[in-house]
Coordinates of C-alpha atoms in Angstrom, one line a residue:
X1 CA -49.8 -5.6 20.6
X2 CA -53.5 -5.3 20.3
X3 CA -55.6 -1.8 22.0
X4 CA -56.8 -3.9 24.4
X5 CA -53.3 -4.8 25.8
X6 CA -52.5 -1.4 26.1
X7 CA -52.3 0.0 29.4
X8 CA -54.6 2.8 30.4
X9 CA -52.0 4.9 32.5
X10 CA -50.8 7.9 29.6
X11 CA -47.5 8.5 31.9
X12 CA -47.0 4.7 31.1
X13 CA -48.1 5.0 27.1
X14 CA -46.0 8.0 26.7
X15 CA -42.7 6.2 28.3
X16 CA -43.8 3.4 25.7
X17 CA -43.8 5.7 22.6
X18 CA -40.6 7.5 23.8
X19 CA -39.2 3.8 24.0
X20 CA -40.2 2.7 20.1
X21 CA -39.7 5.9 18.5
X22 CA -36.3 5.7 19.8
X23 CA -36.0 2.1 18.1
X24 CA -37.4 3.3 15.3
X25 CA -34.6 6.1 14.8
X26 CA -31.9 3.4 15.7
X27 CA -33.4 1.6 12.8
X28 CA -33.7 3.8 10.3
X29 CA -30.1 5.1 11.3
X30 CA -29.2 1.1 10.7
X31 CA -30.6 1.1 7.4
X32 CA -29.3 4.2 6.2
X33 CA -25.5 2.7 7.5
X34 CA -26.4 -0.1 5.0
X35 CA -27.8 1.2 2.2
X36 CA -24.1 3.6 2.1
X37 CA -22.4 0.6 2.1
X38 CA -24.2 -1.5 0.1
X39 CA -24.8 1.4 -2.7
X40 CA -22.4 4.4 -1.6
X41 CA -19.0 5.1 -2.0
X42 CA -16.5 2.8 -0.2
X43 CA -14.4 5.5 0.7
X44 CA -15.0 9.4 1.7
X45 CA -12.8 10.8 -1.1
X46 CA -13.2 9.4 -4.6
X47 CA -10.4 8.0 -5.5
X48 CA -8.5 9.5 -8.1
X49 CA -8.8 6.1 -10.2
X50 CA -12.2 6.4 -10.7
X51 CA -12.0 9.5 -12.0
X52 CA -9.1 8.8 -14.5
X53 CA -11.5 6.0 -15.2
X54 CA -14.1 7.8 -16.1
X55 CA -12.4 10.4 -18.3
X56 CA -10.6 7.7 -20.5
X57 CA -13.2 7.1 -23.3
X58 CA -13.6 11.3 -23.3
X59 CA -9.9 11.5 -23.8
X60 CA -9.3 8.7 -26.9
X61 CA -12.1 10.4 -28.1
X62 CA -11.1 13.7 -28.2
X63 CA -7.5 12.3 -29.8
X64 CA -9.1 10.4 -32.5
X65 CA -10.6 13.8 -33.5
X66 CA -7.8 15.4 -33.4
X67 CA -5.7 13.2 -35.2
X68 CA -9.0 13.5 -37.6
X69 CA -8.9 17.4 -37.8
X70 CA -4.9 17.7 -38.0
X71 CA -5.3 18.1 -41.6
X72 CA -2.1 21.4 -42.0
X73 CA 1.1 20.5 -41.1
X74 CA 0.6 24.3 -39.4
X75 CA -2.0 22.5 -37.4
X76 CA 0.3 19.5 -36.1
X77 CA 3.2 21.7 -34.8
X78 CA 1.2 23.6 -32.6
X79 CA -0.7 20.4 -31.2
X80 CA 2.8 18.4 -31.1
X81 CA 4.4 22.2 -29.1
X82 CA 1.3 21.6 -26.2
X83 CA 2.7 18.1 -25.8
X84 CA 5.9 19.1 -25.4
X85 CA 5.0 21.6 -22.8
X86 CA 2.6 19.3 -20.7
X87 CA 4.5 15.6 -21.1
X88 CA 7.5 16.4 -18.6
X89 CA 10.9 14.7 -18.5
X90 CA 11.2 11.3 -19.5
X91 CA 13.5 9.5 -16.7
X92 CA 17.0 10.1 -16.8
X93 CA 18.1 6.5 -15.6
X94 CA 16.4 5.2 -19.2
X95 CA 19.1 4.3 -21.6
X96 CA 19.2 6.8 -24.7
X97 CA 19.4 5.7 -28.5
X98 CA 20.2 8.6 -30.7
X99 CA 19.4 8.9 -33.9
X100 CA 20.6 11.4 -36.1
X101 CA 18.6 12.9 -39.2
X102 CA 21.1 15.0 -41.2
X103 CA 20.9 16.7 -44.6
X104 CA 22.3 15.2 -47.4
X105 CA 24.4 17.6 -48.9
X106 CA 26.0 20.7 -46.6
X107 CA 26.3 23.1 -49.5
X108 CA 24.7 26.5 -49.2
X109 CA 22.1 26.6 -52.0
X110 CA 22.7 30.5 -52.5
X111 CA 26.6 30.8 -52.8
X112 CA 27.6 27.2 -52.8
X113 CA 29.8 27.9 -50.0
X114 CA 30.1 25.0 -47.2
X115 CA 27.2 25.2 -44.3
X116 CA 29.0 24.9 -41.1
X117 CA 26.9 23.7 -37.8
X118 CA 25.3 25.8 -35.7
X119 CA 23.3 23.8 -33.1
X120 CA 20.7 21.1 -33.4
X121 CA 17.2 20.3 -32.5
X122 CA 16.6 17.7 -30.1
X123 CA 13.3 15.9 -29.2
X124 CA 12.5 12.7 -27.3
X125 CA 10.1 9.3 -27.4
X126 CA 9.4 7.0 -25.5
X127 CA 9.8 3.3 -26.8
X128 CA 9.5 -0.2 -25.8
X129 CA 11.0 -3.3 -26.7
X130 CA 8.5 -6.1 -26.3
X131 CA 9.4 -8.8 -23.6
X132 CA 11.9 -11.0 -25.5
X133 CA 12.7 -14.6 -24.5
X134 CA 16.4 -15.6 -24.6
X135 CA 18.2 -18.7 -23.5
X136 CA 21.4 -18.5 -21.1
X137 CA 24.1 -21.0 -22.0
X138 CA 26.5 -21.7 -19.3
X139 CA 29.7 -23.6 -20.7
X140 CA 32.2 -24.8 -18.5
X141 CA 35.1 -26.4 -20.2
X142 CA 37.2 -29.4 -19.2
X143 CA 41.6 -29.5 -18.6
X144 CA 43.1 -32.0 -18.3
X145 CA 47.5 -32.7 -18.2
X146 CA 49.0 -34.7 -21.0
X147 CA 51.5 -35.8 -19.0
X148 CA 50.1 -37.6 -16.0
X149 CA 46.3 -37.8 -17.3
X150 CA 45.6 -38.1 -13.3
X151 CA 42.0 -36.2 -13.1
X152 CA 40.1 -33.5 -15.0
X153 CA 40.2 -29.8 -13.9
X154 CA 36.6 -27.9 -14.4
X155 CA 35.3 -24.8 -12.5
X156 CA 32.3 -25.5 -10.6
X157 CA 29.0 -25.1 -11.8
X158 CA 27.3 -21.6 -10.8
X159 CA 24.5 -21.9 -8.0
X160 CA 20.7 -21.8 -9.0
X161 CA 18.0 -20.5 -7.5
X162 CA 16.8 -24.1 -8.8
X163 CA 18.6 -26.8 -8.8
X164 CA 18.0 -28.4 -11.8
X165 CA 15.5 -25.7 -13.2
X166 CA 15.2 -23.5 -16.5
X167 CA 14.7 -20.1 -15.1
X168 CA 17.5 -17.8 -14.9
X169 CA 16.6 -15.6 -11.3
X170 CA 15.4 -12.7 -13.7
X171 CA 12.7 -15.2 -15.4
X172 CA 11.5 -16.0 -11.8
X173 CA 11.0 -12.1 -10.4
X174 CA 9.2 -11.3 -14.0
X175 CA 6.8 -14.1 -12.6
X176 CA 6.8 -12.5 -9.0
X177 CA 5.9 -9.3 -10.1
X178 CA 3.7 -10.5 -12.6
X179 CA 1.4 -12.1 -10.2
X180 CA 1.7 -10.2 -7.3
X181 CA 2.5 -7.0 -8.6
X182 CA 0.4 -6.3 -11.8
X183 CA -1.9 -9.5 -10.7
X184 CA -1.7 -11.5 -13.1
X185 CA -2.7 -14.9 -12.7
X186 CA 0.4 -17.8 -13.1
X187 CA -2.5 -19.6 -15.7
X188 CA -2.6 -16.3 -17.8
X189 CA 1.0 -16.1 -17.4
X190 CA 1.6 -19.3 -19.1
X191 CA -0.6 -18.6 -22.1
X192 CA 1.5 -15.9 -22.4
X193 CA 4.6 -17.3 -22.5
X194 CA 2.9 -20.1 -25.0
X195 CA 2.1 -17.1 -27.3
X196 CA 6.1 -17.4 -28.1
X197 CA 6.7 -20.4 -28.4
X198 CA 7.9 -21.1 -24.2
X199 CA 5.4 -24.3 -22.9
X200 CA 5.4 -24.0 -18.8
X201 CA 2.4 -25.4 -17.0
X202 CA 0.7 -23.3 -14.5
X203 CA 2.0 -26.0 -11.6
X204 CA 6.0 -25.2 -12.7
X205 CA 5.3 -21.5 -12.4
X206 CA 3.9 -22.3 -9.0
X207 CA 7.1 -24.2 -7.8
X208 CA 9.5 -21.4 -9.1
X209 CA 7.3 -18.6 -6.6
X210 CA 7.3 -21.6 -3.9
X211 CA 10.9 -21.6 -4.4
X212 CA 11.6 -18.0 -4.6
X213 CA 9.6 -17.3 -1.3
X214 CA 11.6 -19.9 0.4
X215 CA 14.6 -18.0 -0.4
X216 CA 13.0 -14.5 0.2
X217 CA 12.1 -16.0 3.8
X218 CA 15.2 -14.2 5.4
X219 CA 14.6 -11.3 4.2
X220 CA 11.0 -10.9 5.4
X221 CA 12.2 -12.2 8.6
X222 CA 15.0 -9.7 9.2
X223 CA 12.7 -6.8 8.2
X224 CA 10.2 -8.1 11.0
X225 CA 13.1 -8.3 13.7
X226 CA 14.2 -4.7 12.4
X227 CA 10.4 -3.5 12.5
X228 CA 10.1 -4.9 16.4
X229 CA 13.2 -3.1 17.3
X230 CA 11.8 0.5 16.6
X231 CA 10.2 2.6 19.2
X232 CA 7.2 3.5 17.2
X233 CA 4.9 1.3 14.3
X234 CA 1.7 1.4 13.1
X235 CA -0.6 -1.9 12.9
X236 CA -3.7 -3.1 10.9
X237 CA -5.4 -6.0 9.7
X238 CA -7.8 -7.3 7.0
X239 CA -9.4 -10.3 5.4
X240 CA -8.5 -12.1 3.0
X241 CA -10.4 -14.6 1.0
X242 CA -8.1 -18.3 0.7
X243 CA -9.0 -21.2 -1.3
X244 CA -10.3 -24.4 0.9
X245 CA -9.0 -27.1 -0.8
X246 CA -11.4 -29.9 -0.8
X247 CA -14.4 -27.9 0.0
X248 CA -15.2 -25.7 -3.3
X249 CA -15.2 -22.6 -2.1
X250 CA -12.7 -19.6 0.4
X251 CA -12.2 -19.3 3.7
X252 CA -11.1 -15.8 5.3
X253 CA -8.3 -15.6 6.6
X254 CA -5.9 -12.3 7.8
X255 CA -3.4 -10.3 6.5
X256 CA -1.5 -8.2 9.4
X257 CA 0.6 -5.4 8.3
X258 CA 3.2 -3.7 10.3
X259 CA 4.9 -0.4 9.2
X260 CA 7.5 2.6 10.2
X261 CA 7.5 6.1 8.7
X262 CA 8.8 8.7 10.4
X263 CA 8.7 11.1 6.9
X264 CA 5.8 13.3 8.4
X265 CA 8.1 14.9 11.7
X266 CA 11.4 14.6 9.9
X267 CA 13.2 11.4 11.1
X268 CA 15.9 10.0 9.2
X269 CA 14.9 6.0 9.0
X270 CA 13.5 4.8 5.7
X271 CA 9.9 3.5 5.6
X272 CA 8.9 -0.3 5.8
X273 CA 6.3 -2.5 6.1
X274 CA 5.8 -6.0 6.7
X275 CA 3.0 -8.3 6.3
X276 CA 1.8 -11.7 7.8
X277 CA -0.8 -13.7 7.1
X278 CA -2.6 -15.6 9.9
X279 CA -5.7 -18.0 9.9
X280 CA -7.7 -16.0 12.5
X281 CA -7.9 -12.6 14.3
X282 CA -7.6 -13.8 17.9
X283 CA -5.5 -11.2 20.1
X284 CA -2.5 -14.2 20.2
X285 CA -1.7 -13.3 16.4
X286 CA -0.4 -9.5 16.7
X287 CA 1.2 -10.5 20.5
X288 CA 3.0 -13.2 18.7
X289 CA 4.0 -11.1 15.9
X290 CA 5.4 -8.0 17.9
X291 CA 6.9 -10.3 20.1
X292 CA 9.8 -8.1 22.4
X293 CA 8.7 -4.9 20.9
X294 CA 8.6 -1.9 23.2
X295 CA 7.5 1.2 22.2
X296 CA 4.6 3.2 20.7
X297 CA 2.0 1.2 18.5
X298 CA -0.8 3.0 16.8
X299 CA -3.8 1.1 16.0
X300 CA -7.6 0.9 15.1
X301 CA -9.9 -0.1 17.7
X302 CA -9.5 -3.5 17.7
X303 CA -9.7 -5.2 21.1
X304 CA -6.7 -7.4 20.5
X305 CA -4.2 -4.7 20.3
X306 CA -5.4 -4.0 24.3
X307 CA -4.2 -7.4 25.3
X308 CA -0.8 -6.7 23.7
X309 CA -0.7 -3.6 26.0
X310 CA -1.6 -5.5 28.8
X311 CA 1.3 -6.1 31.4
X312 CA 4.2 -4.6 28.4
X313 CA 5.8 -1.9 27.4
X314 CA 3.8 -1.3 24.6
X315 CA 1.5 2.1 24.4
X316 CA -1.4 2.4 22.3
X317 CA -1.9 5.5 20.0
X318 CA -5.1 5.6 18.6
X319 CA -6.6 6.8 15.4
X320 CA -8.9 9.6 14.9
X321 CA -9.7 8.8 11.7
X322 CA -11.9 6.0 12.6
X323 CA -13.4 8.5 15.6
X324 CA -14.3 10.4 12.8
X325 CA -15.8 7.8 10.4
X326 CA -18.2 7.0 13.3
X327 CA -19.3 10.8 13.1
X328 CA -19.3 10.9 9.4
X329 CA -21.5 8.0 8.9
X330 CA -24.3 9.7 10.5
X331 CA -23.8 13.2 8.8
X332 CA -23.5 12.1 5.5
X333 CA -27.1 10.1 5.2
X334 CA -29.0 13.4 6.6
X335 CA -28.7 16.4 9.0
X336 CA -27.0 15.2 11.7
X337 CA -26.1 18.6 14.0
X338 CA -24.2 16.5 16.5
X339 CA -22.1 14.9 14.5
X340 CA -21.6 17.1 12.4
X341 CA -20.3 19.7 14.9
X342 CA -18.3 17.0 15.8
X343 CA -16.4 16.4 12.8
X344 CA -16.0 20.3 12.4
X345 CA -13.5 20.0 15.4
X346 CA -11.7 17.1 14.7
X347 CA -11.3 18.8 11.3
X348 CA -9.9 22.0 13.4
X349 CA -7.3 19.3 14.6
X350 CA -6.5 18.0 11.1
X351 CA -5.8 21.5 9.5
X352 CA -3.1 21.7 12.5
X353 CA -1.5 18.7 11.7
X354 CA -1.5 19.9 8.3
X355 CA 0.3 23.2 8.7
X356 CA 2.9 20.9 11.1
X357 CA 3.5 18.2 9.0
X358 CA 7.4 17.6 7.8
X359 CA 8.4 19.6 10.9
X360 CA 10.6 18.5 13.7
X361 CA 9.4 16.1 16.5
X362 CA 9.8 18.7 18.9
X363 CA 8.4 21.7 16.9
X364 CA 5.0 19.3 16.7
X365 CA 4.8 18.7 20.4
X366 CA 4.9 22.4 21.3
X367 CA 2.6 23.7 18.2
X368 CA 0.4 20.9 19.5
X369 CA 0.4 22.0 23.1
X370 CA -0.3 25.5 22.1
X371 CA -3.1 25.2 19.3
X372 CA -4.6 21.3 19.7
X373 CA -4.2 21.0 23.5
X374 CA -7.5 23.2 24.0
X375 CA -9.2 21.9 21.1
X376 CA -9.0 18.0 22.5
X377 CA -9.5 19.8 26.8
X378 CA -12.9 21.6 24.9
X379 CA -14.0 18.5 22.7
X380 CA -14.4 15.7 25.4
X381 CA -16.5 18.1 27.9
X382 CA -18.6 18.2 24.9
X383 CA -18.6 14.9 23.8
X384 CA -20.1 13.9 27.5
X385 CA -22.4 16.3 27.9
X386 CA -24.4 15.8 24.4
X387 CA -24.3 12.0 25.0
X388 CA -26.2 12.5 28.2
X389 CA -29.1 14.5 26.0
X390 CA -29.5 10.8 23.7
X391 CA -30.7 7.5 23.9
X392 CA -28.1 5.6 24.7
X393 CA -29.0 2.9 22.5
X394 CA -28.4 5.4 19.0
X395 CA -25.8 5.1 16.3
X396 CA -24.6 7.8 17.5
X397 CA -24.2 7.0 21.0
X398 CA -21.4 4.8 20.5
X399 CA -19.7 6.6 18.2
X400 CA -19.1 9.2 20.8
X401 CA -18.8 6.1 23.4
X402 CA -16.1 5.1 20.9
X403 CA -14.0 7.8 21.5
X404 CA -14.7 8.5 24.9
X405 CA -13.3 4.7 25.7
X406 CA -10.5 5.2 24.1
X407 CA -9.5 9.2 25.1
X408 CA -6.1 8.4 26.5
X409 CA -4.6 6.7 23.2
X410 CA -6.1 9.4 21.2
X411 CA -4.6 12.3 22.6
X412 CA -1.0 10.6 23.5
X413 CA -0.1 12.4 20.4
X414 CA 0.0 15.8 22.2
X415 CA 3.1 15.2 24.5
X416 CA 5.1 12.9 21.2
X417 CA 5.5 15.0 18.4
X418 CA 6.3 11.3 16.6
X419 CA 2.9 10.1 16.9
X420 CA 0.6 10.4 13.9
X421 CA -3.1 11.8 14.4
X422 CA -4.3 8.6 12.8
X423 CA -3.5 5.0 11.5
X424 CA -3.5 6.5 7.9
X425 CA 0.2 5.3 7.1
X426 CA -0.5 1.4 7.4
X427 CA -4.1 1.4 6.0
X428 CA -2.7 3.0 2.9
X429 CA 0.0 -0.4 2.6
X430 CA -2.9 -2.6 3.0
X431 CA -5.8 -1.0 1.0
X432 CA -4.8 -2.8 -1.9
X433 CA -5.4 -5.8 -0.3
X434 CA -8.4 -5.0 1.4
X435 CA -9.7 -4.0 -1.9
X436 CA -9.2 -7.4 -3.6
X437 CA -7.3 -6.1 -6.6
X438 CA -6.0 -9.8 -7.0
X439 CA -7.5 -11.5 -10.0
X440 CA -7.4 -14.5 -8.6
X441 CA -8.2 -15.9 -5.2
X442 CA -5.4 -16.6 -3.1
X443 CA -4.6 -20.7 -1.5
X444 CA -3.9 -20.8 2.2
X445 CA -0.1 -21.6 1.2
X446 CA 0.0 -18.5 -1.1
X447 CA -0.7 -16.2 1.3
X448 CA 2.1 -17.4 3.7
X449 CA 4.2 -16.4 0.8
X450 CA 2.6 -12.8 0.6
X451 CA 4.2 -11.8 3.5
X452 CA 7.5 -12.1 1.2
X453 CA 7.3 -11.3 -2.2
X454 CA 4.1 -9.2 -2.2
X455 CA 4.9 -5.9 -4.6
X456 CA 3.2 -3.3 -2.7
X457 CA 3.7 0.4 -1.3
X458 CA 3.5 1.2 2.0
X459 CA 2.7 4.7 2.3
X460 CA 1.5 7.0 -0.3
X461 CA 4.4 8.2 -2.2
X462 CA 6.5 5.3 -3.5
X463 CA 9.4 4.2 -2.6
X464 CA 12.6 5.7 -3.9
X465 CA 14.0 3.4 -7.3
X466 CA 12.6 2.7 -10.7
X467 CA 13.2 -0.8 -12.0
X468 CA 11.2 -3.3 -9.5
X469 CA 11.6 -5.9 -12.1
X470 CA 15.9 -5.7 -11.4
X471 CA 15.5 -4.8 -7.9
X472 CA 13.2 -8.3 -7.2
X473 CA 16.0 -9.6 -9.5
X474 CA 18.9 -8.6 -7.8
X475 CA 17.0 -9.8 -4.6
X476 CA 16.7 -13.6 -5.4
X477 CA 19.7 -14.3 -6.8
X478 CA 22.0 -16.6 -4.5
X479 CA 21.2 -19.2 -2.3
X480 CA 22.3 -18.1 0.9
X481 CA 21.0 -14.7 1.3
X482 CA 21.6 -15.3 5.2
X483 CA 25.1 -15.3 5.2
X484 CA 26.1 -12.8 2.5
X485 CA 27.5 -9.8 3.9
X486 CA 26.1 -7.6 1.8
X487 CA 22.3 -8.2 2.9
X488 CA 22.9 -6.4 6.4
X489 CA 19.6 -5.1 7.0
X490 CA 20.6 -3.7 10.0
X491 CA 23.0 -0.8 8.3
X492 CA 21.8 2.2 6.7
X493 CA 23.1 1.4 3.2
X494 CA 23.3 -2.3 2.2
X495 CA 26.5 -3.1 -0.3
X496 CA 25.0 -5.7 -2.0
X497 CA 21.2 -3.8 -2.8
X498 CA 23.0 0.0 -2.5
X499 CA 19.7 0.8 -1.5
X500 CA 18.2 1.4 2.4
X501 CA 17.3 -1.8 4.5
X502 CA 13.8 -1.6 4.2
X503 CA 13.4 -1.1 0.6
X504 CA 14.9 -4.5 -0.1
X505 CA 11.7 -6.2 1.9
X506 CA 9.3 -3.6 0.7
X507 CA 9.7 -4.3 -2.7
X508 CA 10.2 -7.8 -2.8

């Protein structure tokens, strides 16, 4: 605008500075938001990966100096007496080869008597056995009666996973784990494979994971029917990047987890999650998925999850862990007093929940009543009153708007000493994907077959058992997982896994 379009009323050129330096903060605050994400840290805590990343050169160094240095044998015990005391316990479910290094000859070199045994010293290493190909031969011999020569008696042939095929079900979970687990493409796979001597084109490694999905398609669907069933789940959603055949380049698509852990207030069913993939994030996708559920759903702030509450009996819980991302967005840049009073009490809530967690359902709800109950009645007087002192048009207007809006989810933990503070549980299942860990991009059919034989965790400690490789093993063999008895999902203890129901989809 040019000084001679300017009016000459001050009340009017004040109003009009008031209005651009205001758009001039919500700028800057813009910027700021993207130079974090475009050269910040993706998430508020480094994570610990990094950091181990980081310290790996320091470490080979510092052993290829030692190994330099440990000239005395003196020298070597001590070093090899700090391992011993800082390596732990090798796993007791490892099978043990002992090997035992005796003296030769048991006579005492001072009276030539006989040296008698009077204890031992034991130490333990860990070794490996390379991956080792070996060839299953099934034989099934042929009867037949001398006198009558009517017919030939033969058992039947043993079931495959495919008919016709080479693998043996433990080849085709090393390939499911492989690629989904330690993502490893099925290409790299089958140079690997080549390296001794086994030729398999990338396209038959794809058909055996087709295959093996197909069969693991009961499975996922029985945990999903199990997961609907439960009063209480958490939700989430992210992108995912899927080939578009015929166009030469991805397309996103969405990855929908849904999960159960009732670890943090004691409860007694196992964790689970499930994932499906969907071509969109239209509100019909998660009302489709948690079709007949009835209960407690804690979520993000994704408008979709509203429509599933709409006209149901399904309550939202909301997460204050995106309330406070809002908040510590616009600390973290520059001084922020507003938000960053506002993150001190939502951190006043947190160290609650941290002294309460592990702790009966009902022992929560009262410590919550009594200690967070006036935090949450002081905190939204608070929130109102400072965002009448700000333009309503700032970054951090609608972060406070963002919790105000959604006040009644976020404090329906109070009264339910079940519900979580945040949405923490199923972001931590789907953070992996989210972070695109995959070495290779993902085909549209692919990720259909994620939501079944994806090798992921669903909350932060892992799930109980050791061997994945024999659990995913144990899981595809047969044909007819639907009517075996021992895949009862809905029992506590499943006779054909021994293991908890929701392990079995978890893992697979």
């Amino acid at each position: 605008m040019s000084s001679d379009a300017l009016p000459d009323d001050p009340e009017t050129l004040k109003a009009m500075l008031v209005a651009e330096r205001v758009q001039n903060e919500r700028l800057r605050q813009i910027i700021k938001e993207l130079q974090r994400h475009r050269f910040g840290r993706r998430a508020e805590t480094l994570p610990e990966d990094q950091m181990l990343l980081g310290l790996e050169d320091v470490e080979q160094a510092e052993a290829d100096h030692a190994a330099e240095t440990d000239a005395s044998p003196l020298e070597r015990q001590v070093r090899a007496h700090k391992r011993r005391i800082n390596r732990g316990a090798l796993p007791a479910h490892l099978p043990r080869i002992e090997i035992v290094v005796d003296i030769d000859d048991r006579t005492c070199p001072c009276c030539q008597g006989e040296l008698h045994r009077i204890g031992e010293d034991r130490s333990e290493r860990l070794d490996i056995v390379p991956a080792q190909f070996r060839v299953l031969v099934t034989r099934r011999p042929k009867y037949a009666c001398r006198a009558c020569e009517d017919g030939v008696v033969q058992a039947p042939a043993p079931a495959r996973l495919i008919e016709g095929g080479l693998p043996t079900e433990a080849t085709v979970a090393q390939v499911l784990v492989s690629k989904y687990a330690d993502h490893l493409p099925l290409y790299r796979q089958a140079q690997i494979y080549a390296r001794q001597g086994i030729d398999l084109d990338r396209s038959t490694l794809a058909d055996w994971v087709g295959h093996a999905a197909w069969h693991l398609r009961p499975l996922h669907e029985r945990m999903l029917l199990r997961l609907r069933q439960l009063p209480r789940l958490f939700a989430d959603e992210t992108t995912a990047p899927v080939l578009d055949p015929g166009r030469g380049r991805t397309k996103p698509g969405q990855l929908w987890a849904y999960a159960a852990d009732d670890r943090p207030w004691g409860g007694s069913d196992p964790p689970g999650v499930a994932y499906v993939y969907a071509p969109d994030r239209k509100a019909e996708r998660p009302i489709a998925h948690l079709e007949g559920f009835k209960g407690i759903l804690q979520v993000d702030g994704y408008a979709g999850y509203r429509k599933l509450a709409e006209g149901s009996n399904v309550r939202l819980a909301f997460c204050w862990s995106h309330v406070r991302r809002g908040f510590y967005e616009l600390a973290t840049p520059g001084p922020s007093p507003i938000a960053s009073e506002a993150l001190e009490h939502i951190a006043a809530l947190y160290a609650i929940e941290k002294d309460i967690r592990g702790r009966g359902a009902d022992e929560r709800r009262t410590v919550r009543q009594q200690k967070s109950q006036p935090l949450v009645d002081a905190l939204e007087p608070w929130l109102r009153a400072k965002l009448g002192l700000i333009s309503q048009k700032s970054k951090l207007a609608e972060a406070i708007r963002y919790a105000l809006s959604r006040w009644e989810g976020l404090t329906r933990f109070i009264d339910d000493g079940r519900i979580e503070l945040d949405n923490n549980t199923v972001e931590r299942s789907i953070r992996p994907i989210a972070m695109h860990e995959s070495l290779c991009t993902p085909s549209s059919s692919v990720c259909k077959h994620w939501k079944r034989v994806r090798v992921d965790n669903a909350t932060r400690t892992t799930f109980p058992g050791h061997r994945r490789f024999d659990r995913l093993r144990r899981q595809v063999v047969g044909t007819d997982l639907m009517r075996c008895a021992g895949n009862n999902l809905h029992s506590r203890k499943d006779t054909g896994f021994d293991k908890a129901p929701y392990r079995v989809v978890c893992d697979a």
